[in-house]
Short mmCIF file of C-alpha atoms and ligand atoms in Angstrom, two decimals:
data_model
loop_
_atom_site.label_atom_id
_atom_site.label_comp_id
_atom_site.label_asym_id
_atom_site.label_seq_id
_atom_site.Cartn_x
_atom_site.Cartn_y
_atom_site.Cartn_z
CA UNK Z 471 106.76 -51.05 -76.94
CA UNK Z 472 106.93 -47.36 -75.25
CA UNK Z 473 103.55 -46.88 -76.88
CA UNK Z 474 102.01 -49.73 -75.74
CA UNK Z 475 103.20 -49.13 -72.13
CA UNK Z 476 101.68 -45.59 -72.14
CA UNK Z 477 98.56 -47.05 -73.86
CA UNK Z 478 98.26 -49.55 -71.03
CA UNK Z 479 98.71 -46.83 -68.47
CA UNK Z 480 96.18 -44.47 -70.19
CA UNK Z 481 93.75 -47.63 -70.56
CA UNK Z 482 94.18 -48.52 -66.89
CA UNK Z 483 93.51 -44.90 -65.59
CA UNK Z 484 90.17 -44.55 -67.65
CA UNK Z 485 89.12 -48.06 -66.61
CA UNK Z 486 90.01 -47.57 -62.90
CA UNK Z 487 88.18 -44.17 -62.90
CA UNK Z 488 85.13 -45.96 -64.06
CA UNK Z 489 85.31 -49.00 -61.69
CA UNK Z 490 82.30 -48.60 -59.37
CA UNK Z 491 83.27 -51.12 -56.36
CA UNK Z 492 86.04 -52.97 -54.75
CA UNK Z 493 85.08 -56.13 -56.46
CA UNK Z 494 85.37 -54.52 -60.12
CA UNK Z 495 88.37 -52.91 -58.98
CA UNK Z 496 90.25 -56.28 -57.90
CA UNK Z 497 89.14 -57.59 -61.76
CA UNK Z 498 91.18 -54.77 -63.18
CA UNK Z 499 94.08 -54.98 -61.14
CA UNK Z 500 94.21 -58.74 -62.13
CA UNK Z 501 93.58 -57.68 -65.89
CA UNK Z 502 96.33 -55.04 -65.94
CA UNK Z 503 99.21 -56.19 -63.35
CA UNK Z 504 98.47 -60.08 -62.90
CA UNK Z 505 100.48 -62.70 -63.83
CA UNK Z 506 98.51 -63.12 -67.05
CA UNK Z 507 97.99 -59.37 -67.34
CA UNK Z 508 98.65 -56.78 -69.74
CA UNK Z 509 101.71 -55.35 -68.47
CA UNK Z 510 103.27 -58.98 -67.75
CA UNK Z 511 102.55 -59.87 -71.32
CA UNK Z 512 104.48 -56.69 -72.64
CA UNK Z 513 107.52 -57.56 -70.20
CA UNK Z 514 107.97 -60.92 -71.59
CA UNK Z 515 108.57 -59.29 -75.08
CA UNK Z 516 111.66 -57.72 -73.39
CA UNK Z 517 113.96 -60.47 -74.28
CA UNK Z 518 113.80 -59.26 -77.79
CA UNK Z 519 115.29 -55.84 -77.03
CA UNK Z 520 118.78 -54.32 -77.73
CA UNK Z 521 121.09 -53.86 -74.56
CA UNK Z 522 120.38 -49.99 -74.74
CA UNK Z 523 116.64 -50.05 -74.93
CA UNK Z 524 116.18 -52.69 -72.33
CA UNK Z 525 116.63 -50.51 -69.23
CA UNK Z 526 114.75 -47.67 -70.64
CA UNK Z 527 111.77 -49.78 -71.21
CA UNK Z 528 112.40 -51.59 -68.14
CA UNK Z 529 112.00 -48.23 -66.06
CA UNK Z 530 109.28 -47.03 -67.88
CA UNK Z 531 107.38 -50.30 -67.34
CA UNK Z 532 108.32 -50.19 -63.63
CA UNK Z 533 106.99 -46.74 -63.39
CA UNK Z 534 103.66 -47.52 -65.40
CA UNK Z 535 103.29 -50.25 -62.58
CA UNK Z 536 103.76 -47.86 -59.85
CA UNK Z 537 101.50 -45.59 -61.53
CA UNK Z 538 98.61 -48.14 -61.97
CA UNK Z 539 99.16 -49.46 -58.34
CA UNK Z 540 98.72 -46.13 -56.99
CA UNK Z 541 95.59 -45.54 -59.02
CA UNK Z 542 94.45 -48.76 -57.62
CA UNK Z 543 95.07 -47.59 -54.02
CA UNK Z 544 93.55 -44.32 -54.52
CA UNK Z 545 90.36 -45.50 -56.22
CA UNK Z 546 89.85 -48.33 -53.67
CA UNK Z 547 90.26 -45.69 -50.84
CA UNK Z 548 87.70 -43.53 -52.51
CA UNK Z 549 85.15 -46.66 -53.27
CA UNK Z 550 85.61 -47.82 -49.55
CA UNK Z 551 84.96 -44.24 -48.11
CA UNK Z 552 81.78 -44.02 -49.98
CA UNK Z 553 80.44 -47.25 -49.40
CA UNK Z 554 80.94 -46.44 -45.79
CA UNK Z 555 79.32 -43.21 -46.13
CA UNK Z 556 76.45 -44.87 -47.66
CA UNK Z 557 76.18 -47.50 -44.82
CA UNK Z 558 76.25 -44.79 -42.24
CA UNK Z 559 73.57 -42.84 -43.95
CA UNK Z 560 71.03 -46.00 -44.00
CA UNK Z 561 71.78 -47.00 -40.73
CA UNK Z 562 71.52 -43.64 -39.23
CA UNK Z 563 69.20 -43.36 -36.04
CA UNK Z 564 67.58 -40.17 -34.98
CA UNK Z 565 67.81 -40.50 -31.31
CA UNK Z 566 66.11 -37.23 -31.01
CA UNK Z 567 62.69 -38.87 -32.49
CA UNK Z 568 59.95 -39.38 -29.79
CA UNK Z 569 60.08 -42.77 -28.63
CA UNK Z 570 56.96 -45.28 -29.15
CA UNK Z 571 54.14 -45.23 -26.73
CA UNK Z 572 54.07 -48.90 -25.61
CA UNK Z 573 50.36 -49.31 -23.59
CA UNK Z 574 51.17 -50.74 -20.15
CA UNK Z 575 48.30 -52.54 -18.50
CA UNK Z 576 47.00 -51.80 -14.91
CA UNK Z 577 44.48 -53.44 -12.82
CA UNK Z 578 40.83 -52.78 -13.16
CA UNK Z 579 39.36 -50.47 -10.56
CA UNK Z 580 37.41 -53.46 -9.30
CA UNK Z 581 40.61 -55.56 -8.88
CA UNK Z 582 42.32 -52.78 -7.41
CA UNK Z 583 40.09 -52.05 -4.77
CA UNK Z 584 39.48 -55.91 -4.40
CA UNK Z 585 43.20 -56.41 -3.62
CA UNK Z 586 43.22 -53.58 -0.98
CA UNK Z 587 40.67 -55.13 0.63
CA UNK Z 588 42.27 -58.60 0.74
CA UNK Z 589 45.48 -57.10 2.17
CA UNK Z 590 43.63 -55.26 4.90
CA UNK Z 591 41.90 -58.48 5.97
CA UNK Z 592 44.90 -60.65 5.44
CA UNK Z 593 46.75 -58.20 7.72
CA UNK Z 594 43.85 -59.07 10.34
CA UNK Z 595 44.43 -62.66 10.15
CA UNK Z 596 41.79 -63.59 7.82
CA UNK Z 597 41.90 -66.42 5.10
CA UNK Z 598 40.26 -65.83 1.96
CA UNK Z 599 38.04 -68.63 0.55
CA UNK Z 600 36.20 -69.16 -2.56
CA UNK Z 601 32.74 -70.68 -3.07
CA UNK Z 602 30.74 -71.74 -6.28
CA UNK Z 603 28.94 -69.48 -8.45
CA UNK Z 604 26.27 -72.16 -9.25
CA UNK Z 605 24.73 -72.96 -5.92
CA UNK Z 606 22.10 -74.89 -4.52
CA UNK Z 607 18.99 -73.43 -2.95
CA UNK Z 608 20.27 -74.58 0.26
CA UNK Z 609 23.19 -72.90 0.47
CA UNK Z 610 22.16 -69.63 -1.29
CA UNK Z 611 18.68 -69.31 0.74
CA UNK Z 612 17.38 -72.50 3.10
CA UNK Z 613 20.79 -72.63 5.31
CA UNK Z 614 20.56 -68.96 5.72
CA UNK Z 615 17.11 -69.04 7.20
CA UNK Z 616 15.39 -68.16 4.15
CA UNK Z 617 12.70 -71.31 3.47
CA UNK Z 618 11.24 -71.20 0.40
CA UNK Z 619 8.28 -69.11 1.61
CA UNK Z 620 10.54 -66.47 2.95
CA UNK Z 621 9.44 -63.32 1.94
CA UNK Z 622 13.24 -61.81 1.80
CA UNK Z 623 13.89 -64.23 -1.07
CA UNK Z 624 11.77 -61.66 -3.15
CA UNK Z 625 14.22 -58.81 -2.58
CA UNK Z 626 16.64 -61.00 -4.37
CA UNK Z 627 15.69 -61.80 -8.14
CA UNK Z 628 17.15 -64.99 -8.38
CA UNK Z 629 18.10 -66.89 -11.90
CA UNK Z 630 16.96 -70.32 -11.42
CA UNK Z 631 18.67 -73.17 -13.41
CA UNK Z 632 16.12 -75.34 -11.96
CA UNK Z 633 14.14 -75.80 -8.98
CA UNK Z 634 17.28 -76.51 -6.52
CA UNK Z 635 20.00 -74.74 -8.32
CA UNK Z 636 20.45 -71.28 -8.71
CA UNK Z 637 23.04 -68.56 -9.62
CA UNK Z 638 24.07 -67.25 -6.27
CA UNK Z 639 22.35 -64.10 -5.53
CA UNK Z 640 24.98 -63.61 -2.53
CA UNK Z 641 28.11 -64.68 -1.32
CA UNK Z 642 26.51 -65.50 2.05
CA UNK Z 643 26.44 -69.06 0.67
CA UNK Z 644 30.08 -69.36 1.37
CA UNK Z 645 29.27 -68.72 5.27
CA UNK Z 646 27.58 -71.99 5.45
CA UNK Z 647 29.98 -73.81 3.61
CA UNK Z 648 32.88 -72.71 5.53
CA UNK Z 649 30.99 -73.55 8.93
CA UNK Z 650 30.17 -76.85 7.68
CA UNK Z 651 33.93 -77.53 6.92
CA UNK Z 652 35.77 -75.40 9.35
CA UNK Z 653 35.23 -75.29 13.08
CA UNK Z 654 35.92 -72.00 15.33
CA UNK Z 655 37.69 -69.86 15.28
CA UNK Z 656 37.00 -68.96 11.87
CA UNK Z 657 37.97 -65.76 10.11
CA UNK Z 658 37.50 -65.55 6.44
CA UNK Z 659 36.62 -63.16 3.69
CA UNK Z 660 35.16 -64.62 0.53
CA UNK Z 661 34.89 -62.27 -2.53
CA UNK Z 662 33.26 -63.20 -5.83
CA UNK Z 663 30.61 -62.93 -8.55
CA UNK Z 664 27.07 -62.87 -7.90
CA UNK Z 665 23.74 -62.67 -10.02
CA UNK Z 666 20.51 -61.15 -9.81
CA UNK Z 667 17.84 -60.83 -12.40
CA UNK Z 668 18.11 -56.99 -12.39
CA UNK Z 669 17.72 -54.78 -15.61
CA UNK Z 670 20.91 -52.75 -16.01
CA UNK Z 671 21.17 -49.21 -15.19
CA UNK Z 672 23.58 -46.73 -13.16
CA UNK Z 673 23.40 -48.84 -9.99
CA UNK Z 674 22.37 -52.28 -11.15
CA UNK Z 675 23.53 -54.99 -13.10
CA UNK Z 676 22.73 -58.76 -13.44
CA UNK Z 677 26.45 -59.81 -12.55
CA UNK Z 678 28.31 -57.94 -9.88
CA UNK Z 679 30.42 -58.63 -7.02
CA UNK Z 680 30.27 -59.19 -3.29
CA UNK Z 681 32.85 -59.55 -0.40
CA UNK Z 682 31.62 -61.75 2.20
CA UNK Z 683 32.89 -61.55 5.70
CA UNK Z 684 32.42 -64.17 8.63
CA UNK Z 685 34.05 -64.45 11.87
CA UNK Z 686 33.06 -67.21 14.51
CA UNK Z 687 34.72 -67.59 17.93
CA UNK Z 688 34.31 -67.56 21.48
CA UNK Z 689 32.75 -64.09 22.90
CA UNK Z 690 32.65 -62.37 19.58
CA UNK Z 691 30.40 -59.04 20.01
CA UNK Z 692 28.72 -56.45 18.00
CA UNK Z 693 31.94 -54.04 18.69
CA UNK Z 694 33.96 -56.64 17.01
CA UNK Z 695 32.07 -56.11 13.85
CA UNK Z 696 32.12 -52.40 14.36
CA UNK Z 697 35.98 -52.10 15.00
CA UNK Z 698 36.62 -54.43 11.96
CA UNK Z 699 34.63 -52.57 9.38
CA UNK Z 700 35.79 -49.37 10.90
CA UNK Z 701 39.32 -50.17 10.36
CA UNK Z 702 38.49 -51.62 6.89
CA UNK Z 703 36.83 -48.04 5.81
CA UNK Z 704 39.51 -45.93 7.43
CA UNK Z 705 42.35 -47.82 5.56
CA UNK Z 706 40.24 -47.41 2.21
CA UNK Z 707 38.79 -44.00 2.72
CA UNK Z 708 41.23 -42.11 5.15
CA UNK Z 709 41.57 -42.07 8.94
CA UNK Z 710 38.77 -39.38 9.31
CA UNK Z 711 36.25 -41.77 7.88
CA UNK Z 712 33.47 -42.71 10.07
CA UNK Z 713 30.76 -45.49 9.72
CA UNK Z 714 27.47 -45.89 11.42
CA UNK Z 715 25.30 -48.77 12.16
CA UNK Z 716 21.77 -48.82 11.61
CA UNK Z 717 19.51 -51.36 12.69
CA UNK Z 718 17.90 -53.60 9.72
CA UNK Z 719 17.09 -56.95 9.05
CA UNK Z 720 18.48 -60.06 7.48
CA UNK Z 721 17.12 -63.71 8.36
CA UNK Z 722 20.86 -64.84 8.80
CA UNK Z 723 21.53 -62.46 11.50
CA UNK Z 724 20.25 -61.37 14.90
CA UNK Z 725 20.83 -58.34 15.43
CA UNK Z 726 21.12 -57.04 12.01
CA UNK Z 727 22.46 -53.91 10.63
CA UNK Z 728 23.07 -51.77 7.70
CA UNK Z 729 26.53 -50.20 7.82
CA UNK Z 730 26.61 -46.61 6.35
CA UNK Z 731 29.71 -44.55 5.40
CA UNK Z 732 30.27 -41.03 6.13
CA UNK Z 733 29.68 -39.24 2.78
CA UNK Z 734 33.20 -39.09 0.99
CA UNK Z 735 32.07 -36.34 -0.82
CA UNK Z 736 30.80 -33.70 1.96
CA UNK Z 737 32.36 -35.52 4.75
CA UNK Z 738 29.01 -35.79 6.68
CA UNK Z 739 27.59 -32.40 6.19
CA UNK Z 740 25.10 -33.32 3.69
CA UNK Z 741 25.31 -32.81 -0.33
CA UNK Z 742 23.45 -34.10 -3.23
CA UNK Z 743 25.47 -37.14 -3.42
CA UNK Z 744 24.10 -38.57 -0.08
CA UNK Z 745 20.83 -36.89 -0.57
CA UNK Z 746 21.60 -34.37 2.23
CA UNK Z 747 22.11 -37.52 4.48
CA UNK Z 748 25.76 -37.22 5.49
CA UNK Z 749 26.04 -40.79 4.93
CA UNK Z 750 25.72 -43.40 2.18
CA UNK Z 751 24.55 -46.91 2.73
CA UNK Z 752 27.67 -49.24 2.41
CA UNK Z 753 26.58 -52.97 3.34
CA UNK Z 754 24.83 -55.33 5.25
CA UNK Z 755 25.97 -57.12 8.42
CA UNK Z 756 24.99 -58.50 11.66
CA UNK Z 757 25.52 -61.31 14.41
CA UNK Z 758 25.33 -64.57 12.89
CA UNK Z 759 21.86 -66.31 13.85
CA UNK Z 760 21.96 -68.96 16.41
CA UNK Z 761 19.64 -70.96 14.06
CA UNK Z 762 22.46 -70.54 11.17
CA UNK Z 763 25.42 -71.59 13.58
CA UNK Z 764 23.29 -74.46 14.84
CA UNK Z 765 22.55 -75.62 11.29
CA UNK Z 766 26.09 -75.95 10.50
CA UNK Z 767 26.82 -77.88 13.70
CA UNK Z 768 28.23 -74.87 15.96
CA UNK Z 769 26.94 -74.63 19.38
CA UNK Z 770 25.52 -71.00 19.67
CA UNK Z 771 25.68 -71.28 23.47
CA UNK Z 772 29.42 -71.57 23.35
CA UNK Z 773 30.50 -69.47 20.20
CA UNK Z 774 29.10 -66.40 18.36
CA UNK Z 775 30.17 -64.62 15.18
CA UNK Z 776 29.42 -61.88 12.93
CA UNK Z 777 29.24 -61.56 9.17
CA UNK Z 778 28.86 -59.01 6.40
CA UNK Z 779 28.59 -58.54 2.78
CA UNK Z 780 29.97 -55.61 1.13
CA UNK Z 781 29.20 -54.87 -2.41
CA UNK Z 782 32.39 -54.45 -4.25
CA UNK Z 783 31.16 -52.14 -7.05
CA UNK Z 784 29.83 -49.55 -4.45
CA UNK Z 785 33.12 -49.40 -2.24
CA UNK Z 786 34.91 -48.99 -5.74
CA UNK Z 787 32.68 -46.35 -7.28
CA UNK Z 788 32.76 -44.43 -3.80
CA UNK Z 789 36.61 -44.67 -3.57
CA UNK Z 790 37.01 -43.39 -7.15
CA UNK Z 791 33.99 -41.01 -7.51
CA UNK Z 792 32.47 -43.06 -10.44
CA UNK Z 793 28.72 -42.29 -10.62
CA UNK Z 794 27.75 -45.02 -13.24
CA UNK Z 795 28.14 -48.90 -12.43
CA UNK Z 796 28.17 -49.72 -16.23
CA UNK Z 797 31.36 -47.88 -16.63
CA UNK Z 798 33.02 -50.88 -14.74
CA UNK Z 799 32.02 -53.40 -17.00
CA UNK Z 800 32.28 -51.77 -20.68
CA UNK Z 801 36.30 -51.71 -20.59
CA UNK Z 802 36.42 -48.63 -22.43
CA UNK Z 803 39.99 -47.85 -22.36
CA UNK Z 804 39.13 -44.08 -22.06
CA UNK Z 805 37.77 -44.75 -18.67
CA UNK Z 806 39.99 -47.49 -17.51
CA UNK Z 807 43.06 -45.54 -18.64
CA UNK Z 808 42.55 -42.97 -15.65
CA UNK Z 809 43.11 -45.65 -12.90
N1 DAH T 728 23.66 -61.07 1.58
C1 DAH T 728 23.32 -59.58 1.71
C2 DAH T 728 23.13 -58.93 0.59
O1 DAH T 728 23.31 -59.61 -0.39
C3 DAH T 728 24.36 -59.00 2.41
C4 DAH T 728 24.64 -59.60 3.77
C5 DAH T 728 23.87 -58.76 4.85
C6 DAH T 728 25.74 -60.30 4.12
C7 DAH T 728 24.18 -59.30 6.18
C8 DAH T 728 25.82 -60.83 5.50
C9 DAH T 728 24.92 -60.36 6.43
O2 DAH T 728 26.84 -61.80 5.93
O3 DAH T 728 25.33 -60.82 7.77
O4 DAH T 728 22.33 -58.15 0.35
#
């Protein structure tokens, strides 16, 4: 019996040492120490022993049990710490690694400038109105004092959908739509796309954007136009910026003016950018023609107004020093990422 007990102990030690995880360890515990285990089986035979032998074998059996239990505890401890170490290693996070660069979107330069312009005009009490890009000849030309035979039509190469329907060449069409619907006082801007059958180059595109402005009320004068545009440009380009009005002709304004901006490159001294003029041409404007007012049911004896049309591309390019309009449409991230 002694030998059997000793061999159980030895066997258990060897098997336990080999056990690879907590589960197999438990199986071994059942096999050696469990109710139907090897040790129990031996103890059941103790009844056949003599009175002298019994305590000796009893002691030995207890010591064997204790040693196996201790071995199981030690082995369990070791297996658990090994497993924990493995898990730690596999879950390790190197907090010193550089983070992933998550690209963040930002407004397109055209939208950024448009948003600024809208803010400025909203601050002056203007409404922002919208108009259709597919427009009738009436709103795009006729009602703006440009009958079919008018030579000014030639300056705007028009995409015709049919004899009477065009892709609008100018946002000025929204002036008419607005005056037909609203009565003075009117203070609106209308930004949007316009289309002209132009070949693409650094300063032309068949699709570009304008911001139309219209103010109609009693006692509106050219100095209101000047003050409004002067404020706009000072806010966009800095407080030292100056504008100048140059006589021009548009069929729907009288008098008409082209508005120049002091060259943002040389500050008015003259440089290659402004072709030594000191100023760059910026937009068209004027006092709304009495015939246009009358056509919309507004009495020009009572009311007067001013209007202007700004090229959004032009003021954006000036604002950021962009020298090729195509950059604004190509969606090249190397370009757009700079704003
Ligand atoms: N429609 C003109 C253009 O496309 C710009 C313009 C000029 C708009 C004078 C106006 C204006 O409202 O009064 O070039």
